[in-house]
Coordinates of C-alpha atoms and ligand atoms in Angstrom, one line a residue:
X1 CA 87.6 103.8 134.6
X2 CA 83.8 102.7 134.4
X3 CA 83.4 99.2 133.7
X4 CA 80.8 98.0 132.1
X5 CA 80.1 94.7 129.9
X6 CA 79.4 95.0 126.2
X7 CA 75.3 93.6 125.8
X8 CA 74.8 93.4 121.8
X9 CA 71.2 93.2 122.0
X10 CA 68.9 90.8 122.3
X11 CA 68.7 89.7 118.4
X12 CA 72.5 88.7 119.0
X13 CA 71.3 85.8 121.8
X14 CA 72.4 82.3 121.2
X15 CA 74.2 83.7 117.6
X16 CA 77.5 82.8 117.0
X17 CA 79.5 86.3 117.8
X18 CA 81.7 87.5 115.6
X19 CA 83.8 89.8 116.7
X20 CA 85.8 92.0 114.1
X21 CA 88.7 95.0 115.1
X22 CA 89.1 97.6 112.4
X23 CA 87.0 99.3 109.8
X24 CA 89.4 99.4 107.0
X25 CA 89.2 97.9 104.0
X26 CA 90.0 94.1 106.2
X27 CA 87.5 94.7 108.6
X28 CA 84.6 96.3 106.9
X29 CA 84.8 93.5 104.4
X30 CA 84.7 90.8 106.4
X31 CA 82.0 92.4 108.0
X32 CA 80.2 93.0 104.4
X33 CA 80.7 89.0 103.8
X34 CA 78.5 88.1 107.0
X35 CA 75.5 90.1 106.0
X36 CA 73.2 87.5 105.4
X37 CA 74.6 84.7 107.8
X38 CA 73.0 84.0 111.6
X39 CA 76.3 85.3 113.4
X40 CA 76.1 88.4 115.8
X41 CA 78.8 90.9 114.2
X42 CA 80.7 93.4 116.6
X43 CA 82.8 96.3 114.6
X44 CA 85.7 97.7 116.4
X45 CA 87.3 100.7 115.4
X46 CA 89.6 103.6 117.4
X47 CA 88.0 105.9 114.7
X48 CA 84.3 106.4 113.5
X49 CA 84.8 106.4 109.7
X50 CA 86.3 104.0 106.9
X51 CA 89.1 105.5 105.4
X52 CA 90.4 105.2 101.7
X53 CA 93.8 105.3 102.5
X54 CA 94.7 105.1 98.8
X55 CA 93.4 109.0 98.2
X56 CA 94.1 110.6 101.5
X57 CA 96.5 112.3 99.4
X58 CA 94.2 114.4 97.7
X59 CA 92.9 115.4 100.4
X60 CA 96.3 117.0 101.4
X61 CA 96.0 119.0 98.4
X62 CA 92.7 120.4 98.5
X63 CA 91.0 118.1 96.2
X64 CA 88.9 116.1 97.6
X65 CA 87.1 116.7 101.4
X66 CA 87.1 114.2 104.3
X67 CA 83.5 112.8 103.5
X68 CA 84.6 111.5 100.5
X69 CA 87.5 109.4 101.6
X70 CA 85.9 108.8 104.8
X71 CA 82.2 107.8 105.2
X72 CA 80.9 107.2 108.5
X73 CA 81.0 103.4 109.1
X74 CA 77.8 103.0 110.8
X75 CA 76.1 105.0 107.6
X76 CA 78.2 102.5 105.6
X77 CA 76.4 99.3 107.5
X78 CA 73.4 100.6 108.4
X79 CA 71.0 98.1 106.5
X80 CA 73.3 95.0 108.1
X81 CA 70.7 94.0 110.6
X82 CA 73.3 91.6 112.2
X83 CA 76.1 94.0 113.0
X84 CA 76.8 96.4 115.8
X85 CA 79.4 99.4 115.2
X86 CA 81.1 100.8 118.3
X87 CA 83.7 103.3 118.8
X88 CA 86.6 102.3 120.9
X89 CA 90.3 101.2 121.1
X90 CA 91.2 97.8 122.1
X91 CA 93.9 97.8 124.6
X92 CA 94.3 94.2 125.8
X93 CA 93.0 90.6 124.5
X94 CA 92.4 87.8 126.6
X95 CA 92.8 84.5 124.5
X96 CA 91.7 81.8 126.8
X97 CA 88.6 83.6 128.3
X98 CA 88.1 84.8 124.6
X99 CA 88.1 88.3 125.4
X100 CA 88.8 91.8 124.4
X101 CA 89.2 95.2 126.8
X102 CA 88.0 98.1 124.8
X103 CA 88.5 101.7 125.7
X104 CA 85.6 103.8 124.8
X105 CA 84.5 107.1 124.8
X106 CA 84.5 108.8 128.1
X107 CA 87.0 106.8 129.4
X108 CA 84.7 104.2 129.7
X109 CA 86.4 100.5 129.7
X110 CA 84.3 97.4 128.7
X111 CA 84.5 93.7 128.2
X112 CA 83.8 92.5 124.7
X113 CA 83.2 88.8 124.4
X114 CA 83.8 86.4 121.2
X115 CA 83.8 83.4 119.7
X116 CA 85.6 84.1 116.6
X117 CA 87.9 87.4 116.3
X118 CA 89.2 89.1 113.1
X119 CA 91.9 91.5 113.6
X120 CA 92.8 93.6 111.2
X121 CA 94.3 96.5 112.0
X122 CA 96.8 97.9 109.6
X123 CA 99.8 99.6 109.6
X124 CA 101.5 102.9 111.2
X125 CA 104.3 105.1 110.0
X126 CA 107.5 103.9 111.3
X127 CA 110.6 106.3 111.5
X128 CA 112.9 103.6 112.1
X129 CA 113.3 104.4 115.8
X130 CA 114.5 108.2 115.0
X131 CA 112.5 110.7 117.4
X132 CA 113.4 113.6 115.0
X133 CA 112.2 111.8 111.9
X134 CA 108.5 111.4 113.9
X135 CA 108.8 114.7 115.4
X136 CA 109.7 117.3 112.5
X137 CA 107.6 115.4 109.5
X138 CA 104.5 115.0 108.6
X139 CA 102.8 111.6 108.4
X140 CA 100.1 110.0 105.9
X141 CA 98.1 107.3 107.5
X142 CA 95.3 109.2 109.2
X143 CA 92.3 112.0 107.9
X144 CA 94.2 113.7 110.8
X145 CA 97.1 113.6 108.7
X146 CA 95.7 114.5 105.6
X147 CA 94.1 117.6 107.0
X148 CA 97.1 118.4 108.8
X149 CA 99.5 118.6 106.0
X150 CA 97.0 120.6 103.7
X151 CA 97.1 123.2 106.2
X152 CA 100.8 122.8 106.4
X153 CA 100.7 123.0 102.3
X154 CA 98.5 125.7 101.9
X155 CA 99.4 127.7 104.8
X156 CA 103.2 127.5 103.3
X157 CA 101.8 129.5 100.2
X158 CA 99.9 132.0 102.5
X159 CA 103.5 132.7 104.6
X160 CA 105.4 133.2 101.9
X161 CA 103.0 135.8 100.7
X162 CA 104.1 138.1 103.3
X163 CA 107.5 136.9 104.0
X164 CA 109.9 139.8 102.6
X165 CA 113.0 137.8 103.1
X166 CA 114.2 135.9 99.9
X167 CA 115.5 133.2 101.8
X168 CA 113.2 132.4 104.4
X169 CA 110.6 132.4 101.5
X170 CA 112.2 130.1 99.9
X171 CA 112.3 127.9 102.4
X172 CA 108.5 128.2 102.9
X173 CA 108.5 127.5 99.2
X174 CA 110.5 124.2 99.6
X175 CA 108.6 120.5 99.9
X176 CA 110.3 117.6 100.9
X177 CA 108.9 114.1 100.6
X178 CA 110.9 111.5 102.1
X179 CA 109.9 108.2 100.6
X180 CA 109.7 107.5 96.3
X181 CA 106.4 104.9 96.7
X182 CA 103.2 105.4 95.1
X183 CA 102.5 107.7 98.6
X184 CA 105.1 110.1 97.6
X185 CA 105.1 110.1 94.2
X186 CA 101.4 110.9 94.3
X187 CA 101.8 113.9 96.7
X188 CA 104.7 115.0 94.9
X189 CA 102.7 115.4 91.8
X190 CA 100.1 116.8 93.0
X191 CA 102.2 119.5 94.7
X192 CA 103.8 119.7 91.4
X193 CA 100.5 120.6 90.0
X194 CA 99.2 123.3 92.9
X195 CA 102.9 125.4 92.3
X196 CA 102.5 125.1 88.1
X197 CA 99.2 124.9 87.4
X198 CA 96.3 125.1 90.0
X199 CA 97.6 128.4 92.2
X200 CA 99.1 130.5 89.0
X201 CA 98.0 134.3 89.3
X202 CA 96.6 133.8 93.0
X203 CA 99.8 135.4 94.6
X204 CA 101.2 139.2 94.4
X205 CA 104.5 138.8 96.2
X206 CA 106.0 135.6 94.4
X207 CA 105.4 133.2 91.5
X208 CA 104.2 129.8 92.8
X209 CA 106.8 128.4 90.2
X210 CA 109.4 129.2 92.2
X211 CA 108.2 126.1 94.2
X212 CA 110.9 123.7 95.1
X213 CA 109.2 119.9 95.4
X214 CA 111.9 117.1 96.0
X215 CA 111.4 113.7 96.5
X216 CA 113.9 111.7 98.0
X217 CA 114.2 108.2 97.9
X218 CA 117.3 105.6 99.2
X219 CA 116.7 103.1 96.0
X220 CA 118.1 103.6 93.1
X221 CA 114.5 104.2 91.1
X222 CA 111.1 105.4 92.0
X223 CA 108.1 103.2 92.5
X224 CA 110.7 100.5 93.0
X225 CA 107.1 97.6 92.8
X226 CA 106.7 98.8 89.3
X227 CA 108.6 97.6 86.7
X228 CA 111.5 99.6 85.7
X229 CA 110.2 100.9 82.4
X230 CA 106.7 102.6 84.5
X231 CA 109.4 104.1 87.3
X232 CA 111.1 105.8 83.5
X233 CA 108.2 107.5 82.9
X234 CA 106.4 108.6 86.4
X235 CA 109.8 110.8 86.8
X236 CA 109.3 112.0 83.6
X237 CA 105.9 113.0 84.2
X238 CA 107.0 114.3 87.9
X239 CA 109.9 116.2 86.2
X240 CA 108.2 118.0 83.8
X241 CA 105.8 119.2 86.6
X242 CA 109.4 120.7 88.0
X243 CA 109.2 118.0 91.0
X244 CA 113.5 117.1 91.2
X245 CA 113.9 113.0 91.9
X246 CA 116.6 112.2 94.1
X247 CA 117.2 108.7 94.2
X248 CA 120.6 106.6 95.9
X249 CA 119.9 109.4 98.7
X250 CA 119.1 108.8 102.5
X251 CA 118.0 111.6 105.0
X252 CA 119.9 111.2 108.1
X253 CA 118.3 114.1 109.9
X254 CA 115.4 116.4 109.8
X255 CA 114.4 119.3 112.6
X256 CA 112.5 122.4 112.7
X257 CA 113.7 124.1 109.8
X258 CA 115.1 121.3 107.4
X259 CA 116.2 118.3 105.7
X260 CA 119.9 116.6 105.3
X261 CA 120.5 114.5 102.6
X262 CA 123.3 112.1 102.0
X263 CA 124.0 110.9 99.0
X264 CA 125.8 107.6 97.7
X265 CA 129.2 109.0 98.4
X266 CA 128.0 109.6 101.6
X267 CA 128.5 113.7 101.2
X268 CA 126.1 115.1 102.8
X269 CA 123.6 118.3 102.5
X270 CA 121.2 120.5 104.4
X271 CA 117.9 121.9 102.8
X272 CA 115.9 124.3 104.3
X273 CA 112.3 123.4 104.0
X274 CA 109.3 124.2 106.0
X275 CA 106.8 121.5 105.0
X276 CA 108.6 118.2 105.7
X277 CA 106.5 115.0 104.3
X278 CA 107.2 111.7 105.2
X279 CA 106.1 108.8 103.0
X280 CA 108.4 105.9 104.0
X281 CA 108.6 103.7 106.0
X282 CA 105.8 101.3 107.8
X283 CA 105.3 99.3 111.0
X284 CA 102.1 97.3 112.0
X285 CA 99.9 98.8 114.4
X286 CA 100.4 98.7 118.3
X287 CA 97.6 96.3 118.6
X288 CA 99.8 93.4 116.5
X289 CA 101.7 93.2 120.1
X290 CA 98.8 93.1 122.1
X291 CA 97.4 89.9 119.6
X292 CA 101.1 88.7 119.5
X293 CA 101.5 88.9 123.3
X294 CA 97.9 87.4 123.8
X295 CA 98.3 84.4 121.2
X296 CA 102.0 83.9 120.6
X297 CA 101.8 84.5 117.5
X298 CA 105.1 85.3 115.9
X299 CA 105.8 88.9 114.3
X300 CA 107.7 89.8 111.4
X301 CA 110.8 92.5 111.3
X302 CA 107.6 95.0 110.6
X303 CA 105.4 94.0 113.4
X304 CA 102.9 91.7 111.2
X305 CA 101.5 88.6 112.8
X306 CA 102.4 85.2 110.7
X307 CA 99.5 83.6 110.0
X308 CA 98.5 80.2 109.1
X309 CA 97.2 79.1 105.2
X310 CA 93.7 80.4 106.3
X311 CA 95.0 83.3 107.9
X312 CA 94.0 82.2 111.0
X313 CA 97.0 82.0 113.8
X314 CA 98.5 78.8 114.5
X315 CA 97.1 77.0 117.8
X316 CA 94.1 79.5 117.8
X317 CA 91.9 79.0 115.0
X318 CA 89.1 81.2 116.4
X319 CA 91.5 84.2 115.8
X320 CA 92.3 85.5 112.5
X321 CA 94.7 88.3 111.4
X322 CA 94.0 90.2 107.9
X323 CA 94.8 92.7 105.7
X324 CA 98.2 94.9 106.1
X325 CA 98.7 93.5 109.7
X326 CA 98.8 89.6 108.6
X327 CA 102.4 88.3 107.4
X328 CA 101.6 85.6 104.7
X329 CA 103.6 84.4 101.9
X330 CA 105.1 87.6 101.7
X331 CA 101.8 89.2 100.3
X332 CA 101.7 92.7 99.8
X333 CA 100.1 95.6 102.2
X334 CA 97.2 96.6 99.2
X335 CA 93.8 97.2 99.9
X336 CA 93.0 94.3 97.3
X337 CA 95.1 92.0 99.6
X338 CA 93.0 93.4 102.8
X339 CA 89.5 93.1 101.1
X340 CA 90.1 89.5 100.1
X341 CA 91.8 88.4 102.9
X342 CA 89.0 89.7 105.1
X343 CA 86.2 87.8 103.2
X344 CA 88.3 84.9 103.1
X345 CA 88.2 84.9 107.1
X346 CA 84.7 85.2 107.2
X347 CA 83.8 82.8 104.8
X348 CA 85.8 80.1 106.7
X349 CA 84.0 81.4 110.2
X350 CA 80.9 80.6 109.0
X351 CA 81.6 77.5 107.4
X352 CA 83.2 76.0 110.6
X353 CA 79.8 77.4 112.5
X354 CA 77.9 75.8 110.3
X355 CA 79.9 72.6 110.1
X356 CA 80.9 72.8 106.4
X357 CA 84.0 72.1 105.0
X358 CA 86.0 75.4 105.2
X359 CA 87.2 77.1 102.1
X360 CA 91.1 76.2 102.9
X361 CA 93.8 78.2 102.3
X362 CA 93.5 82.1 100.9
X363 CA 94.4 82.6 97.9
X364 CA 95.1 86.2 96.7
X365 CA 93.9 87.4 93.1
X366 CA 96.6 89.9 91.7
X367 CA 94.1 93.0 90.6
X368 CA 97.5 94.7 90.1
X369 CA 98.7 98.2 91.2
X370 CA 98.9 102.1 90.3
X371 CA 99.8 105.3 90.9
X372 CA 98.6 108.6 89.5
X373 CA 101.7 111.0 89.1
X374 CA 100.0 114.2 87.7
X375 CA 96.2 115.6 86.5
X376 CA 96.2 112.5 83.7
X377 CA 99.1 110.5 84.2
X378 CA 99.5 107.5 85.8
X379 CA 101.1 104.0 85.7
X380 CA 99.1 100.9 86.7
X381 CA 100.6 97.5 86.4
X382 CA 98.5 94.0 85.6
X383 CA 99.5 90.6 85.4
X384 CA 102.5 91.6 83.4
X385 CA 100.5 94.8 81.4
X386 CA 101.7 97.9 81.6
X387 CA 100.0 100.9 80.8
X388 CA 101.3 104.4 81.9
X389 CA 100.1 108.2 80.6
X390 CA 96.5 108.8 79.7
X391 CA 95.5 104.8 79.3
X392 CA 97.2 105.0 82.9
X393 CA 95.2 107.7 84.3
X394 CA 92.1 105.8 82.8
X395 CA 92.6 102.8 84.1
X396 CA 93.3 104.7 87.8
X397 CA 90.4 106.4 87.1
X398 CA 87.7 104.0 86.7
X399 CA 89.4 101.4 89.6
X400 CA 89.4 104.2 92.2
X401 CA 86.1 105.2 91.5
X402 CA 84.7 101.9 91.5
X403 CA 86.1 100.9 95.0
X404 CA 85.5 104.2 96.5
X405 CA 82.6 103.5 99.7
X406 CA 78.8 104.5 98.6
X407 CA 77.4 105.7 95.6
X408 CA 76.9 109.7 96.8
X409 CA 80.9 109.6 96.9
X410 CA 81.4 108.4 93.5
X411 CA 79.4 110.8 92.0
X412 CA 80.7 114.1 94.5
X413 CA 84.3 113.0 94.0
X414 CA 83.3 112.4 90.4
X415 CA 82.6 116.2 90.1
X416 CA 85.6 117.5 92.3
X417 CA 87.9 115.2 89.7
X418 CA 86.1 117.4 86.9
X419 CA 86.9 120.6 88.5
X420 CA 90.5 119.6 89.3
X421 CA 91.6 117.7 86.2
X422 CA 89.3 119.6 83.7
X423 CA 89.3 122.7 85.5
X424 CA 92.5 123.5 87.4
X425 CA 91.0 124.2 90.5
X426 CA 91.1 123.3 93.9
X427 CA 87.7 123.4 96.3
X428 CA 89.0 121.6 99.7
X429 CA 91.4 124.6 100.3
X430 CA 90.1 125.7 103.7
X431 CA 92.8 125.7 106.5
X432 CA 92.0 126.2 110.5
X433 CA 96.1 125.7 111.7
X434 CA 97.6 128.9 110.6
X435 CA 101.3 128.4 109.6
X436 CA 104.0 128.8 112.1
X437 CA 107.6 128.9 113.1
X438 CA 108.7 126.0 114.6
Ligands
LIG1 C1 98.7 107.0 102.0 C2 98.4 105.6 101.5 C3 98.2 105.3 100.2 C4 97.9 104.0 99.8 N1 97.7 103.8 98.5 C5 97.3 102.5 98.1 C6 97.0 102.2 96.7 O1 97.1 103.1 95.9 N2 96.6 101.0 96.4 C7 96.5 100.0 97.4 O2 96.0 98.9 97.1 N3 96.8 100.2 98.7 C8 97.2 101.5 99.1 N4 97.5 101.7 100.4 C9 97.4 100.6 101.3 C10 96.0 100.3 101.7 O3 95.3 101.5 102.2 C11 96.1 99.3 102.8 O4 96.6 98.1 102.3 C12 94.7 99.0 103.4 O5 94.1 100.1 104.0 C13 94.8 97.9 104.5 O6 93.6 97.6 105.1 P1 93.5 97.1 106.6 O7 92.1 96.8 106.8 O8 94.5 96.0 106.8 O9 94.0 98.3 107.5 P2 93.6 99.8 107.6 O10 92.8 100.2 106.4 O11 94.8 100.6 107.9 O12 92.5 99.8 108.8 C14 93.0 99.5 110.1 C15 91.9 100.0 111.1 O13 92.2 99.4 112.4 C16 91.9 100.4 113.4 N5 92.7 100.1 114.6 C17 94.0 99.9 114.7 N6 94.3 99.6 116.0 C18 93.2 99.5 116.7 C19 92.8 99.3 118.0 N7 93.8 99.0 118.9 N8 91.5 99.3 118.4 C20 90.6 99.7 117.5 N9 90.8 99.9 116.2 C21 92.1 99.9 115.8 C22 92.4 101.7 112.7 O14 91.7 102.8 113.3 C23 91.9 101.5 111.3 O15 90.6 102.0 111.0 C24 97.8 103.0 100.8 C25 98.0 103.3 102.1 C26 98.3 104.6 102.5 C27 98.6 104.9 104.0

């Protein structure tokens, strides 16, 4: 590998240097909060985009495309004069000489340098150490994941088009979703939606209402965060989209062709089903080792990194861990929690630079959650309110459009939420991976 040391320009001499890893919503708000202060700022990221994780579902489902959910980060910063965006994966961190080693494109290798590092790197899908849970089922956490399963999604419809056999068109008709969170309820709904409302008279051989969409989830209620009431009424609103709610029920196998189930009783039962989701489980990213190994920081049953008050780690205060991949006071992995967490870091950087008192411990300010379960149904929760239906969807409405990235995104996914929700249709349906038997 070419080795080469990172220079960040001139205008970066003498500054205090920043360096932050991840462009999610931790990163690229910490970044945001150092716009106008003297520090040289160095964005990390394995990918070239900020991604909205919360909508990557509808992308999946042909709603919205890729731009809108995930705007080029260097477009994003490019009036920050004071930070530098580069594409890479970092593979090792050197504590003591402050260091990271960053893969880059080309297989090029080079040395990035720091004085204070923010780490936030988020989470991956964890299939609880079973190969064939990773290797038959399809993901959520990526735009490659997103785009992946809409082909799978549409391409399903387009095979059982001209599949002559009832049975094998059933199974190309069948959707499981492994995993009853917002994730899965959300794609659930929205499959619910394509099969009874958005795809009606488009096929010849079949009815899409003969879709079969289950959700299965090992608790004994969907949306277990939410309070009981709000987990009533999103499988009402799923069931009258035909989506069946399987709760008390664990998967204890999937392959090529389908899903077993195993209820309380522990009977057990296989489902053919082509398009396997799965919306379950999480782990923090590979690099929470490499910052564990590096600092000795201690990591949490799910791979987070424990982190002190200020969300810095204990022994190194010039490293700090935020967002999804920081373990504190059992906080939860929401992009409010990353957002704030990240600023919080930056804030307290720049006040030790500068010799000020730092702001102290992070404090989190509950914006509360949601989850849209069909075209205008959703349940939110706030501080103890709980609004569900129509007020819901409102409510999800005007939170996601205020926190989606730029103001050309608002007003595109703006229209593509009119032509889904007023008019039934889907635009993003385009699919390159044409189905196939596994
Ligand atoms: C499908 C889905 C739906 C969600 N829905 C909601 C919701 O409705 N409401 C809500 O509040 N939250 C939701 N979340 C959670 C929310 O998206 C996360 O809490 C938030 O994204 C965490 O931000 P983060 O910055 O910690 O990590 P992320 O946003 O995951 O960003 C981590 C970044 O680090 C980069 N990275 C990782 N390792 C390396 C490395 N070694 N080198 C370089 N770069 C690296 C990754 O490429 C990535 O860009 C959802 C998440 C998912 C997956």
């Amino acid at each position: 590998m070419a080795r080469t040391h990172a220079n960040n320009g001139d205008p970066a001499a003498g500054r205090h240097r920043v360096v932050i890893v991840g462009s999610g919503f931790g990163g690229l708000f910490a970044t945001k909060a150092l716009r106008r202060e003297p520090v040289a700022v160095t964005l990390i990221d394995a990918t070239n985009h900020h991604l909205f994780q919360p909508l990557l579902y509808q992308v999946a489902t042909g709603i919205l495309s890729t731009g809108e959910i995930a705007p080029v980060t260097r477009e994003i910063l490019r009036r920050q004069r004071n930070v530098s965006v580069q594409l890479g994966e970092v593979t090792a961190i050197d504590a003591d000489a402050r260091t990271l080693t960053v893969a880059g494109p080309q297989a090029t290798e080079r040395t990035v340098p720091y004085d204070s590092l923010i780490v936030a790197g988020g989470m991956t899908a964890s299939y609880f150490g079973n190969a064939s849970f990773e290797r038959f089922s399809q993901g959520m956490k990526t735009i490659g994941d997103a785009l992946a399963l809409r082909a799978q999604i549409f391409g399903a419809f387009e095979a059982a088009e001209v599949e002559s056999d009832p049975g094998r068109r059933a199974a190309w008709l069948t959707f499981a979703i492994v995993g009853g969170g917002p994730t899965g309820v959300e794609l659930a709904g929205q499959i619910g939606e394509l099969a009874h409302r958005a795809l009606a008279r488009e096929y010849r051989a079949f009815d899409p209402e003969e879709a079969k969409i289950l959700l299965f989830d090992v608790g004994e209620r969907i949306l277990p965060t939410f309070a009981p009431r709000l987990s009533r009424k999103a499988t009402t609103a799923l069931e009258r989209l035909g989506v069946e709610v399987h709760t008390d029920v664990k998967v204890t196998d999937i392959d090529a062709e389908s899903i077993t189930v195993a209820d309380a009783s522990g009977s057990e039962r296989r489902i053919a089903a082509k398009t396997r989701i799965w919306a379950a489980g999480v782990r923090a990213a590979p690099l929470a080792a490499l910052v564990a190994a590096a600092t000795g920081a201690q990591q949490d049953r799910s791979g987070r990194i424990a982190v002190a008050a200020d969300c810095s780690i204990p022994g190194r205060p010039e490293v700090f861990v935020v967002g999804d991949m920081m373990d504190l006071a059992g906080l939860p992995g929401l992009a409010e929690v990353a957002m704030q967490s990240g600023r919080h870091a930056a804030r307290t950087i720049v006040a030790r630079a500068r010799g000020d008192r730092a702001p102290g411990p992070f404090r989190y300010r509950d914006l509360g959650t949601m989850a849209a379960v069909s075209r205008t149904s959703a349940v939110a929760s706030f501080r103890g309110l709980h609004l569900s239906g129509r007020i819901g969807w409102l409510a999800w409405l005007v939170v996601h459009l205020t926190f989606l990235t730029g103001f050309k995104n608002r007003f595109t996914t703006l229209i593509h939420w009119g032509i889904t929700f007023i008019g039934n249709a889907r635009e993003e349906r385009a699919i390159i991976d044409l189905p196939q038997e596994d």
